[in-house]
Coordinates of C-alpha atoms in Angstrom, one line a residue:
M8 CA -7.8 -111.2 -130.2
T9 CA -9.3 -107.7 -129.8
A10 CA -7.1 -104.9 -128.6
E11 CA -9.1 -104.8 -125.3
L12 CA -8.4 -108.5 -124.6
Q13 CA -4.8 -108.1 -125.6
D14 CA -4.5 -105.3 -123.0
V15 CA -6.1 -107.5 -120.3
L16 CA -3.7 -110.4 -121.3
N17 CA -0.7 -108.1 -121.0
F18 CA -1.8 -107.1 -117.5
V19 CA -2.6 -110.6 -116.3
S20 CA 0.7 -111.9 -117.6
K21 CA 2.6 -109.6 -115.4
Q22 CA 0.8 -110.6 -112.2
S23 CA 2.3 -113.1 -109.7
P24 CA 2.1 -116.1 -109.8
L25 CA 1.1 -116.1 -113.5
N26 CA 4.3 -114.3 -114.5
E27 CA 6.2 -117.4 -113.2
L28 CA 4.2 -119.8 -115.3
P29 CA 3.9 -120.7 -119.0
S30 CA 2.0 -118.2 -121.1
A31 CA -0.8 -120.6 -121.5
S32 CA -1.8 -120.0 -117.9
A33 CA -2.4 -116.3 -118.5
H34 CA -4.3 -117.1 -121.7
Y35 CA -6.5 -119.5 -119.8
F36 CA -7.1 -116.9 -117.1
V37 CA -8.2 -114.2 -119.5
N38 CA -10.4 -116.6 -121.6
H39 CA -12.3 -117.8 -118.6
C40 CA -12.6 -114.6 -116.5
E41 CA -15.4 -112.0 -116.3
M42 CA -15.0 -108.3 -115.8
V43 CA -17.0 -105.8 -113.7
Y44 CA -16.6 -102.1 -113.2
L45 CA -17.1 -101.6 -109.5
T46 CA -18.4 -98.2 -108.2
A47 CA -19.8 -97.0 -104.9
H48 CA -23.3 -97.3 -106.4
N49 CA -23.1 -101.0 -107.5
Q50 CA -20.7 -102.3 -104.8
A51 CA -23.6 -103.7 -102.7
D52 CA -24.8 -106.2 -105.4
A53 CA -22.2 -106.3 -108.2
L54 CA -20.2 -109.2 -106.5
Q55 CA -23.2 -111.0 -105.0
G56 CA -24.2 -114.5 -106.1
E57 CA -23.8 -118.1 -105.1
E58 CA -20.8 -118.8 -107.3
K59 CA -17.4 -118.2 -105.8
Y60 CA -14.6 -116.3 -107.7
L61 CA -11.0 -115.3 -107.5
Y62 CA -11.0 -111.5 -107.8
L63 CA -8.0 -109.6 -109.3
V64 CA -8.0 -105.8 -109.1
R65 CA -7.0 -104.2 -112.4
T66 CA -7.8 -100.6 -111.6
G67 CA -9.3 -98.7 -108.7
I68 CA -8.8 -98.8 -104.9
F69 CA -11.0 -100.9 -102.6
D70 CA -11.2 -101.6 -98.9
L71 CA -11.8 -105.3 -97.8
V72 CA -14.0 -105.0 -94.7
D73 CA -14.9 -107.7 -92.3
V74 CA -18.3 -108.3 -90.7
S75 CA -17.6 -106.0 -87.8
G76 CA -16.8 -103.1 -90.1
E77 CA -13.0 -103.2 -89.6
V78 CA -10.8 -102.7 -92.7
I79 CA -8.8 -105.9 -93.2
T80 CA -6.6 -104.4 -96.0
R81 CA -6.7 -101.9 -98.8
L82 CA -6.6 -103.4 -102.3
S83 CA -5.3 -101.8 -105.5
T84 CA -3.9 -102.8 -108.9
G85 CA -2.6 -106.4 -108.8
D86 CA -4.1 -107.4 -105.5
Y87 CA -6.2 -110.6 -105.2
F88 CA -9.1 -111.4 -102.9
G89 CA -11.7 -114.1 -102.6
Y90 CA -9.2 -117.0 -102.5
P91 CA -9.8 -118.0 -98.9
S92 CA -13.3 -119.2 -99.7
L93 CA -12.1 -120.9 -102.8
L94 CA -9.5 -122.8 -100.8
T95 CA -11.6 -123.7 -97.8
G96 CA -15.2 -123.8 -99.2
E97 CA -16.3 -121.5 -96.4
E98 CA -18.8 -118.7 -97.1
I99 CA -17.4 -115.2 -97.8
Q100 CA -17.7 -113.1 -94.7
S101 CA -16.0 -109.9 -95.9
H102 CA -17.1 -107.3 -98.5
L103 CA -15.7 -104.5 -100.6
E104 CA -16.0 -100.8 -100.1
V105 CA -15.1 -98.7 -103.1
Q106 CA -12.6 -95.9 -102.4
S107 CA -11.9 -95.3 -106.1
P108 CA -14.0 -97.1 -108.8
G109 CA -12.3 -99.5 -111.1
L110 CA -12.2 -102.8 -113.0
I111 CA -12.2 -106.2 -111.2
L112 CA -11.4 -109.5 -113.1
M113 CA -13.4 -112.5 -111.8
L114 CA -12.2 -116.1 -112.3
P115 CA -14.9 -118.7 -111.4
Q116 CA -14.0 -121.5 -109.0
I117 CA -14.0 -124.2 -111.6
S118 CA -11.3 -122.3 -113.6
F119 CA -9.4 -121.5 -110.4
D120 CA -9.4 -125.2 -109.5
F121 CA -8.1 -126.1 -113.0
L122 CA -5.1 -123.8 -112.6
R123 CA -4.4 -125.2 -109.2
R124 CA -4.3 -128.7 -110.6
E125 CA -2.2 -127.8 -113.6
Y126 CA 0.3 -125.5 -111.9
K127 CA 1.7 -126.3 -108.5
V128 CA 3.3 -122.8 -108.2
F129 CA -0.2 -121.3 -108.7
E130 CA -1.7 -123.3 -105.9
Q131 CA 1.3 -122.7 -103.5
H132 CA 1.0 -118.9 -104.1
F133 CA -2.6 -118.8 -102.9
V134 CA -2.1 -121.3 -100.1
K135 CA 0.7 -119.2 -98.7
A136 CA -1.3 -116.0 -99.1
H137 CA -4.2 -117.6 -97.2
K138 CA -1.9 -118.7 -94.4
K139 CA -0.7 -115.1 -94.1
R140 CA -4.3 -113.9 -94.1
L141 CA -5.1 -116.3 -91.2
L142 CA -2.3 -114.8 -89.3
S143 CA -3.7 -111.4 -89.9
S144 CA -7.4 -111.9 -89.6
H145 CA -7.3 -113.6 -86.2
Y146 CA -5.7 -110.6 -84.6
Q147 CA -7.6 -107.9 -86.5
E148 CA -10.7 -109.1 -84.6
R149 CA -11.6 -106.8 -81.8
S150 CA -13.6 -107.3 -78.7
K151 CA -17.0 -105.8 -78.7
G152 CA -16.5 -104.9 -75.0
W153 CA -16.7 -101.3 -73.9
S154 CA -12.9 -101.0 -73.2
E155 CA -11.8 -101.5 -76.7
R156 CA -14.4 -99.5 -78.5
K157 CA -13.3 -96.5 -80.4
I158 CA -14.3 -93.1 -79.0
S159 CA -15.7 -92.2 -82.4
K160 CA -18.2 -95.0 -82.2
L161 CA -19.4 -93.7 -78.8
M162 CA -20.2 -90.1 -79.8
T163 CA -23.8 -89.4 -80.6
K164 CA -23.6 -85.6 -81.0
S165 CA -21.3 -83.4 -83.2
A166 CA -19.1 -80.7 -81.6
V167 CA -20.9 -77.8 -79.9
V168 CA -18.6 -74.9 -80.3
I169 CA -18.6 -71.1 -79.8
E170 CA -16.1 -68.3 -80.4
P171 CA -13.9 -66.9 -77.6
S172 CA -15.5 -63.5 -78.0
A173 CA -19.0 -64.8 -77.3
T174 CA -20.5 -63.8 -74.0
I175 CA -21.0 -66.1 -71.1
V176 CA -24.8 -65.8 -71.4
E177 CA -24.6 -66.7 -75.1
A178 CA -22.6 -69.8 -74.2
A179 CA -25.2 -70.7 -71.6
K180 CA -28.0 -70.4 -74.2
V181 CA -26.1 -72.5 -76.7
M182 CA -25.8 -75.2 -74.1
Q183 CA -29.5 -75.0 -73.3
V184 CA -30.6 -75.2 -76.9
E185 CA -28.2 -78.1 -77.7
G186 CA -29.0 -79.9 -74.5
V187 CA -25.4 -80.4 -73.5
S188 CA -23.4 -79.8 -70.3
S189 CA -20.4 -78.3 -71.9
V190 CA -19.3 -76.2 -74.9
M191 CA -15.9 -76.0 -76.7
I192 CA -14.3 -72.7 -77.3
T193 CA -12.7 -72.7 -80.8
E194 CA -10.8 -70.2 -83.0
N195 CA -10.2 -71.0 -86.6
E196 CA -11.4 -74.6 -85.9
R197 CA -8.8 -75.1 -83.2
L198 CA -9.7 -75.9 -79.7
K199 CA -8.9 -73.1 -77.2
G200 CA -10.8 -74.1 -74.2
V201 CA -13.9 -75.7 -72.6
V202 CA -16.7 -74.3 -70.5
T203 CA -19.0 -76.7 -68.5
D204 CA -22.2 -76.2 -66.5
R205 CA -20.0 -76.5 -63.4
D206 CA -18.0 -73.5 -64.6
L207 CA -21.2 -71.5 -65.0
R208 CA -22.2 -72.3 -61.4
N209 CA -18.8 -71.9 -59.7
R210 CA -17.2 -69.2 -61.8
V211 CA -20.2 -67.1 -62.7
L212 CA -23.2 -67.5 -60.4
A213 CA -21.2 -68.2 -57.2
S214 CA -18.8 -65.4 -58.0
E215 CA -21.5 -63.0 -59.2
L216 CA -19.6 -62.5 -62.4
N217 CA -21.1 -60.3 -65.1
P218 CA -22.6 -62.7 -67.7
E219 CA -21.9 -60.3 -70.5
M220 CA -18.2 -60.9 -70.1
P221 CA -16.5 -63.0 -72.9
V222 CA -16.7 -66.7 -72.4
S223 CA -12.9 -66.9 -72.7
S224 CA -12.7 -65.3 -69.2
I225 CA -14.2 -68.4 -67.5
M226 CA -13.0 -71.2 -69.8
T227 CA -10.5 -73.9 -68.9
P228 CA -7.7 -73.1 -71.4
E229 CA -5.7 -75.8 -73.3
P230 CA -7.9 -78.6 -72.0
K231 CA -7.0 -82.3 -72.2
F232 CA -8.4 -84.0 -75.3
I233 CA -8.4 -87.4 -77.1
F234 CA -8.3 -88.4 -80.7
E235 CA -11.3 -90.1 -82.3
N236 CA -9.5 -93.4 -82.9
N237 CA -8.4 -93.9 -79.3
R238 CA -10.1 -96.5 -77.2
V239 CA -12.7 -95.9 -74.5
F240 CA -10.2 -97.2 -71.9
S241 CA -7.7 -94.5 -72.8
A242 CA -10.4 -91.8 -72.4
L243 CA -11.4 -93.2 -68.9
H244 CA -7.7 -93.4 -67.9
L245 CA -7.1 -89.7 -68.9
M246 CA -10.2 -88.6 -67.0
L247 CA -9.3 -90.5 -63.9
K248 CA -5.7 -89.3 -64.0
H249 CA -6.6 -85.6 -64.3
N250 CA -10.0 -85.7 -62.5
I251 CA -11.9 -84.2 -65.4
H252 CA -15.5 -85.0 -66.5
H253 CA -15.6 -83.6 -70.0
L254 CA -13.1 -84.7 -72.7
P255 CA -13.1 -83.1 -76.2
V256 CA -12.7 -85.5 -79.1
L257 CA -10.5 -84.3 -82.1
N258 CA -9.7 -85.8 -85.5
E259 CA -6.2 -86.3 -86.7
E260 CA -6.1 -82.6 -88.0
R261 CA -7.0 -81.6 -84.4
V262 CA -10.4 -80.3 -85.4
P263 CA -13.1 -80.8 -82.7
L264 CA -15.6 -83.5 -83.5
G265 CA -17.5 -83.8 -80.2
M266 CA -17.4 -84.3 -76.5
V267 CA -17.5 -87.3 -74.2
T268 CA -18.3 -87.1 -70.6
S269 CA -17.5 -89.3 -67.6
T270 CA -21.2 -90.1 -67.4
D271 CA -21.2 -91.4 -71.0
L272 CA -18.2 -93.6 -70.3
L273 CA -19.2 -94.9 -66.9
R274 CA -22.6 -95.8 -68.2
L275 CA -20.8 -98.4 -70.5
Q276 CA -18.9 -100.3 -67.8
N277 CA -18.6 -101.5 -64.3
S278 CA -15.0 -102.6 -64.7
D279 CA -12.7 -103.6 -61.9
P280 CA -9.6 -102.4 -63.8
V281 CA -11.0 -98.9 -64.2
Q282 CA -12.1 -98.8 -60.6
L283 CA -8.7 -99.9 -59.5
I284 CA -7.0 -97.1 -61.5
G285 CA -9.3 -94.6 -59.9
Q286 CA -8.5 -96.0 -56.4
L287 CA -4.7 -95.8 -57.1
Y288 CA -4.9 -92.1 -58.1
K289 CA -6.8 -91.4 -54.9
A290 CA -4.8 -93.5 -52.4
S291 CA -4.1 -91.6 -49.2
S292 CA -0.8 -93.5 -48.3
T293 CA 1.9 -95.7 -49.6
Q294 CA 0.4 -98.5 -47.5
E295 CA -2.9 -98.2 -49.3
L296 CA -1.1 -98.2 -52.6
K297 CA 0.6 -101.5 -51.7
L298 CA -2.6 -103.1 -50.7
L299 CA -4.3 -102.1 -53.9
A300 CA -1.3 -103.2 -56.0
K301 CA -1.7 -106.8 -54.6
E302 CA -4.9 -107.0 -56.6
I303 CA -3.2 -106.3 -60.0
P304 CA -2.0 -109.8 -61.0
V305 CA -5.3 -111.5 -60.1
L306 CA -7.3 -108.8 -61.8
L307 CA -5.3 -109.0 -65.0
R308 CA -5.7 -112.7 -65.2
S309 CA -9.4 -112.3 -64.8
F310 CA -9.6 -109.4 -67.2
S311 CA -7.6 -111.3 -69.9
N312 CA -10.6 -113.7 -70.2
T313 CA -13.0 -110.8 -71.1
V314 CA -11.1 -109.4 -74.1
E315 CA -10.5 -110.8 -77.5
D316 CA -7.2 -109.0 -78.0
I317 CA -5.1 -110.1 -75.0
S318 CA -2.4 -107.6 -75.9
F319 CA -4.7 -104.9 -74.5
V320 CA -3.6 -106.3 -71.1
G321 CA -0.3 -104.5 -71.8
T322 CA -2.1 -101.2 -72.2
L323 CA -4.0 -101.8 -69.0
L324 CA -1.0 -102.8 -66.9
S325 CA 0.9 -99.7 -68.1
G326 CA -2.0 -97.6 -67.1
L327 CA -1.9 -99.1 -63.6
T328 CA 1.8 -98.5 -63.4
D329 CA 1.3 -94.9 -64.5
A330 CA -1.2 -94.4 -61.7
L331 CA 1.2 -95.9 -59.1
M332 CA 4.0 -93.6 -60.3
S333 CA 1.9 -90.5 -60.4
R334 CA 0.4 -91.0 -57.0
L335 CA 3.8 -91.8 -55.4
T336 CA 5.2 -88.5 -56.6
E337 CA 2.2 -86.7 -55.0
L338 CA 2.6 -88.6 -51.8
F339 CA 6.3 -87.8 -51.6
A340 CA 5.5 -84.0 -52.1
K341 CA 2.8 -84.3 -49.4
Q342 CA 5.3 -85.9 -47.0
Y343 CA 8.5 -83.9 -47.8
G344 CA 7.3 -80.7 -49.3
K345 CA 6.8 -79.2 -52.8
A346 CA 9.6 -79.7 -55.3
P347 CA 12.1 -76.8 -55.3
C348 CA 11.8 -76.4 -59.1
S349 CA 9.8 -77.8 -62.0
F350 CA 10.4 -81.4 -63.0
S351 CA 9.0 -84.1 -65.3
W352 CA 8.7 -87.7 -64.4
I353 CA 9.1 -89.9 -67.5
C354 CA 9.2 -93.6 -68.2
F355 CA 11.1 -95.7 -70.8
G356 CA 11.0 -99.1 -72.3
S357 CA 7.9 -101.3 -72.2
Q358 CA 6.0 -98.9 -69.9
A359 CA 6.6 -96.1 -72.3
R360 CA 5.4 -98.2 -75.2
E361 CA 2.3 -99.2 -73.1
E362 CA 3.3 -102.8 -73.7
Q363 CA 4.1 -104.0 -70.1
T364 CA 3.6 -107.6 -69.1
L365 CA 3.5 -109.3 -65.7
D366 CA 7.3 -109.8 -66.0
S367 CA 8.2 -106.2 -66.9
D368 CA 10.6 -104.3 -64.6
Q369 CA 11.0 -100.5 -64.0
D370 CA 12.5 -98.1 -66.5
N371 CA 12.1 -94.4 -65.4
G372 CA 13.8 -91.1 -65.0
L373 CA 13.5 -87.4 -64.1
I374 CA 13.9 -84.2 -66.1
F375 CA 14.6 -80.9 -64.3
C376 CA 14.7 -77.3 -65.5
N377 CA 18.1 -76.1 -66.7
D378 CA 18.5 -73.5 -64.0
I379 CA 18.2 -76.0 -61.1
K380 CA 20.6 -75.2 -58.2
P381 CA 23.1 -77.9 -57.0
A382 CA 21.4 -78.0 -53.6
E383 CA 18.0 -78.7 -55.1
R384 CA 19.1 -81.9 -56.8
A385 CA 19.1 -83.7 -53.4
Y386 CA 15.3 -83.4 -53.3
F387 CA 15.0 -85.3 -56.6
A388 CA 17.5 -87.9 -55.6
S389 CA 15.2 -88.6 -52.6
L390 CA 12.1 -88.5 -54.8
G391 CA 13.7 -91.0 -57.2
E392 CA 14.6 -93.4 -54.4
F393 CA 11.1 -93.0 -52.8
V394 CA 9.1 -93.8 -55.9
T395 CA 11.3 -96.6 -57.2
S396 CA 11.6 -98.4 -53.9
H397 CA 7.9 -98.2 -53.3
L398 CA 7.2 -99.5 -56.8
V399 CA 9.3 -102.6 -55.9
E400 CA 7.1 -103.1 -52.8
C401 CA 4.0 -102.7 -55.1
G402 CA 5.3 -105.7 -57.2
I403 CA 7.1 -103.9 -60.1
R404 CA 10.7 -105.2 -60.1
A405 CA 13.7 -103.0 -60.0
C406 CA 15.5 -102.7 -63.3
P407 CA 18.5 -105.0 -63.5
G408 CA 20.4 -102.3 -65.5
N409 CA 19.5 -99.6 -62.9
I410 CA 17.5 -97.6 -65.4
M411 CA 15.6 -95.9 -62.7
A412 CA 15.2 -92.3 -61.3
S413 CA 17.1 -93.5 -58.2
N414 CA 20.2 -93.6 -60.4
E415 CA 21.8 -90.1 -60.9
H416 CA 22.5 -91.0 -64.5
C417 CA 18.7 -91.3 -65.1
R418 CA 18.1 -87.8 -63.7
G419 CA 19.2 -84.5 -65.3
T420 CA 18.3 -81.2 -66.9
V421 CA 16.9 -80.9 -70.4
D422 CA 20.4 -80.0 -71.6
E423 CA 22.0 -82.9 -69.7
W424 CA 19.6 -85.4 -71.2
T425 CA 20.1 -83.9 -74.7
A426 CA 23.9 -84.3 -74.3
R427 CA 23.5 -87.9 -73.3
F428 CA 21.4 -88.7 -76.4
H429 CA 23.9 -86.8 -78.6
N430 CA 26.8 -88.9 -77.2
W431 CA 25.0 -92.1 -77.9
M432 CA 24.1 -91.1 -81.5
T433 CA 27.6 -89.8 -82.4
A434 CA 29.6 -92.6 -80.7
P435 CA 27.3 -95.6 -81.2
T436 CA 29.2 -98.2 -79.1
P437 CA 27.4 -101.4 -78.0
Q438 CA 26.5 -99.8 -74.7
A439 CA 25.2 -96.8 -76.5
M440 CA 23.0 -99.0 -78.7
L441 CA 21.6 -100.7 -75.6
N442 CA 20.8 -97.3 -74.1
C443 CA 19.1 -96.2 -77.3
K444 CA 16.8 -99.3 -77.2
I445 CA 15.7 -98.2 -73.8
F446 CA 15.7 -94.4 -73.8
F447 CA 14.3 -93.8 -77.3
D448 CA 11.1 -95.4 -76.1
R449 CA 10.0 -92.7 -73.7
R450 CA 6.7 -91.2 -72.4
Y451 CA 5.7 -88.4 -70.0
I452 CA 4.0 -89.5 -66.8
C453 CA 3.5 -86.5 -64.5
G454 CA 5.0 -83.1 -63.5
D455 CA 5.7 -80.3 -65.8
Q456 CA 5.0 -81.6 -69.3
S457 CA 6.7 -78.6 -71.0
L458 CA 10.1 -80.0 -69.9
Y459 CA 9.4 -83.3 -71.6
Q460 CA 8.3 -81.4 -74.7
D461 CA 11.5 -79.2 -74.6
L462 CA 13.6 -82.4 -74.5
N463 CA 11.8 -83.8 -77.6
V464 CA 12.3 -80.5 -79.5
Q465 CA 16.0 -80.5 -78.7
L466 CA 16.4 -84.2 -79.7
G467 CA 14.6 -83.4 -83.0
E468 CA 17.3 -80.7 -83.7
I469 CA 20.2 -83.1 -83.2
G470 CA 19.7 -84.3 -86.8
Q471 CA 20.0 -87.5 -88.6
Q472 CA 23.2 -89.4 -88.0
E473 CA 23.8 -92.0 -90.8
L474 CA 26.5 -93.8 -88.7
F475 CA 24.0 -94.0 -85.8
F476 CA 21.3 -95.7 -88.0
A477 CA 23.9 -98.0 -89.5
A478 CA 25.0 -99.1 -86.0
M479 CA 21.4 -99.6 -84.9
A480 CA 20.6 -101.8 -88.0
T481 CA 23.8 -103.8 -87.5
D482 CA 22.9 -104.3 -83.8
I483 CA 19.4 -105.5 -84.8
S484 CA 20.8 -108.1 -87.1
T485 CA 22.8 -109.7 -84.3
N486 CA 19.7 -111.1 -82.7
S487 CA 18.3 -114.0 -84.8
V488 CA 14.8 -115.6 -84.8
P489 CA 14.7 -119.2 -83.6
I490 CA 14.2 -120.9 -87.0
G491 CA 16.8 -123.1 -88.6
L492 CA 17.0 -125.2 -91.7
F493 CA 13.8 -126.5 -93.2
Q494 CA 11.8 -124.1 -91.1
Q495 CA 12.4 -126.0 -87.9
F496 CA 12.3 -124.4 -84.5
K497 CA 15.7 -123.8 -82.8
L498 CA 14.8 -124.6 -79.2
Q499 CA 16.5 -123.7 -75.9
R500 CA 16.6 -125.9 -72.8
S501 CA 15.8 -124.9 -69.3
K502 CA 17.6 -126.3 -66.2
D503 CA 15.1 -129.1 -65.9
K504 CA 15.7 -130.0 -69.6
S505 CA 12.4 -128.5 -70.8
K506 CA 12.4 -127.1 -74.3
Y507 CA 11.3 -123.6 -75.1
L508 CA 11.3 -120.6 -77.4
D509 CA 12.0 -117.1 -76.0
L510 CA 9.2 -115.0 -77.6
K511 CA 10.4 -111.7 -76.2
T512 CA 14.1 -111.7 -77.0
R513 CA 13.9 -113.7 -80.2
G514 CA 10.7 -112.2 -81.5
V515 CA 8.9 -109.2 -80.0
A516 CA 12.1 -107.3 -79.1
I517 CA 13.3 -107.7 -82.7
I518 CA 10.0 -106.2 -84.0
N519 CA 10.3 -103.4 -81.5
D520 CA 13.8 -102.6 -82.6
L521 CA 12.9 -102.7 -86.3
V522 CA 9.9 -100.4 -85.8
R523 CA 11.9 -98.0 -83.6
I524 CA 14.7 -97.4 -86.2
Y525 CA 12.1 -96.7 -88.9
A526 CA 10.1 -94.4 -86.6
L527 CA 13.3 -92.5 -85.6
K528 CA 14.3 -92.1 -89.3
C529 CA 10.8 -90.7 -90.1
G530 CA 10.8 -88.4 -87.0
I531 CA 7.8 -90.2 -85.4
S532 CA 7.6 -89.3 -81.7
K533 CA 5.1 -92.0 -80.7
A534 CA 6.5 -94.8 -78.4
N535 CA 3.9 -97.5 -78.8
T536 CA 4.9 -100.1 -81.4
Q537 CA 1.5 -100.4 -83.1
A538 CA 1.0 -96.6 -83.1
R539 CA 4.5 -96.2 -84.7
L540 CA 3.5 -98.7 -87.4
K541 CA 0.3 -96.9 -88.1
A542 CA 2.2 -93.6 -88.4
L543 CA 4.7 -95.2 -90.8
K544 CA 1.9 -95.7 -93.3
D545 CA 2.3 -92.0 -94.1
H546 CA 5.9 -92.5 -95.0
T547 CA 7.8 -94.5 -97.6
Q548 CA 10.5 -96.1 -95.5
L549 CA 8.4 -99.3 -95.2
S550 CA 5.8 -100.7 -97.7
K551 CA 2.2 -101.1 -96.6
R552 CA 2.6 -104.9 -96.9
D553 CA 5.6 -104.9 -94.6
I554 CA 3.8 -102.7 -92.1
Y555 CA 0.8 -105.0 -92.1
N556 CA 3.1 -108.1 -91.7
L557 CA 4.9 -106.5 -88.7
Q558 CA 1.6 -105.5 -87.1
D559 CA 0.3 -109.0 -87.4
C560 CA 3.5 -110.7 -86.2
W561 CA 3.7 -108.4 -83.2
R562 CA 0.1 -109.1 -82.2
F563 CA 0.5 -112.8 -82.6
L564 CA 3.7 -113.1 -80.6
T565 CA 2.4 -110.8 -77.9
Q566 CA -0.8 -112.8 -77.6
L567 CA 1.3 -116.0 -77.1
R568 CA 3.6 -114.4 -74.7
L569 CA 0.9 -112.9 -72.4
R570 CA -1.1 -116.1 -72.6
S571 CA 1.9 -118.0 -71.4
Q572 CA 2.5 -115.6 -68.5
I573 CA -1.2 -115.7 -67.4
E574 CA -1.4 -119.5 -67.6
Q575 CA 1.8 -119.7 -65.5
H576 CA 3.6 -122.4 -67.4
Q577 CA 6.7 -123.8 -65.7
L578 CA 9.1 -122.2 -68.1
P579 CA 11.3 -119.0 -68.0
A580 CA 9.3 -115.8 -68.3
N581 CA 8.2 -114.9 -71.9
C582 CA 8.8 -118.4 -73.1
I583 CA 6.7 -121.2 -74.6
N584 CA 7.0 -124.8 -75.6
P585 CA 5.8 -125.0 -79.2
E586 CA 4.6 -128.5 -78.6
T587 CA 1.8 -127.1 -76.5
L588 CA 0.5 -125.1 -79.5
S589 CA -2.0 -126.3 -82.0
S590 CA -0.7 -127.2 -85.5
M591 CA -2.2 -124.0 -86.8
E592 CA -0.5 -121.9 -84.2
R593 CA 2.9 -123.6 -84.8
H594 CA 2.5 -122.8 -88.5
Q595 CA 1.6 -119.2 -87.7
L596 CA 4.6 -118.9 -85.4
K597 CA 7.0 -120.2 -88.1
E598 CA 5.5 -117.8 -90.5
A599 CA 5.9 -114.9 -88.1
F600 CA 9.5 -115.7 -87.5
H601 CA 10.1 -116.0 -91.3
L602 CA 8.6 -112.5 -91.8
I603 CA 10.6 -111.0 -89.0
K604 CA 13.8 -112.5 -90.5
Q605 CA 12.9 -110.9 -93.9
A606 CA 12.3 -107.5 -92.2
Q607 CA 15.7 -107.8 -90.4
Q608 CA 17.5 -108.4 -93.7
A609 CA 15.7 -105.5 -95.4
C610 CA 16.7 -103.2 -92.5
V611 CA 20.3 -104.1 -92.7
F612 CA 20.3 -103.6 -96.5
K613 CA 18.6 -100.2 -96.1
F614 CA 20.7 -98.7 -93.2
A615 CA 23.9 -100.7 -92.7
R616 CA 25.0 -101.8 -96.1
G617 CA 27.5 -98.9 -96.3
S618 CA 29.1 -99.9 -93.1
L619 CA 29.5 -103.6 -93.7

């Protein structure tokens, strides 16, 4: 055997499942495989052909991409692909994109089938891997509808920018030459402001302003913006909420990439959900809000039939609730006068995570400035009562635990809120852990955003408390998935003796808790579970494989949960009867629970082993 073949054999022998089999299996693999060096130049045709192969990455980095252009997974040394088509006989739908060139080992189908027949462990390895891929691929598909398209796919023109020192007339000429209705003002590639054609009319021509003045004198400073990977729906929601018509698009490094306008977005859709959000923000009375809110359940059930990823309904419902809250605070000020000092209305729990369902209740609170006077607190007590009571009348249930701004313990100054969080973290009692599950998922709704930002800064300075993380991990481990011996479902029974599984408490909530503890450990400020998991890819607390597994499990369980609510089965909220699922869905559900259980055990080992 040549030195090169020996090197390949040494590599193959260490790969699962061959490392669990007799050495003859690795020899067979090496003697029957082919090798190709894959680069960006030959990726289009190097793996083409009618024959199917099992592919094993020896060196290099490659993205496995589906027909819609979405990345299914990133492959590196030791990763396999191609086995789904070998197992099912279906045509290969995905393709590779080279990120870093390298060697691929290719085992033809006839040799793959031989190893399957000879070694049961070999077959089981790829059958199990395929089942996980099924769980993943189904929920990585995205609707081609306007609402779920990425903003980056919508832009047709790169950023049109100008320096703050440029004159107004220079800005107008740039807009004319580029054929755009707005220009971004940047300094050192950072967005400083926006000037639109409306600004030129209202702030320059109508005011007879000297056009030789710097453009910075008429720009809108610190404008709202959106990141390139956000969805179209998020952009529309932001524009409706703040009544803006031009929205800068930035990359993750906050460098401007382009601009989208309300005209661009509205041209794509004629959507009832977006129209309803706009109507909520413009409602003239609480009575009008209540009438509009009655449309929400029917609208959501209708909208769920138009999207592939039904979990998007949670984002939409949270957007509707945001609009209700924001408009109610404005209606209160209109009726009872302007707030005596600055405040920030915030939300917690599922609304903060933008993961609400039709069964979600309220979780909200108020932050005041630290110098608030005792007499001024009465205004905010009334505001809290006004908003939360009207939300109930709009169909959003009161929180059973009284986590609402009508409760004085859910109102406070920045320092008071910081002290509450500090107490929970330094004395992690069971009640403190329950509070953490709610209050560590938080998001700004309206008011003075700087107060919310000040709170986040102070919470970041509290520091890492190992006892706190150990207590959180231990608390997470007390909630078990409903799987017993031999992978059988552990069912509960309703009053009418119907059998069911609680997908929220015994599934989704566990994932939320797991992701939260890792996000807090890594200092990730995002509240949304999927956004947290995406951000965790830049850290080492969780492996990429574990992150992908949790993403897939969360999507799958959320889909089942929302589908059950929308179809209105006669079971407790968030519950399903597994007998109503297809055999594939039952298998996927068991696999999801199995992966969640593994993640729980890993979390306890990482954070709580020193306290057990």
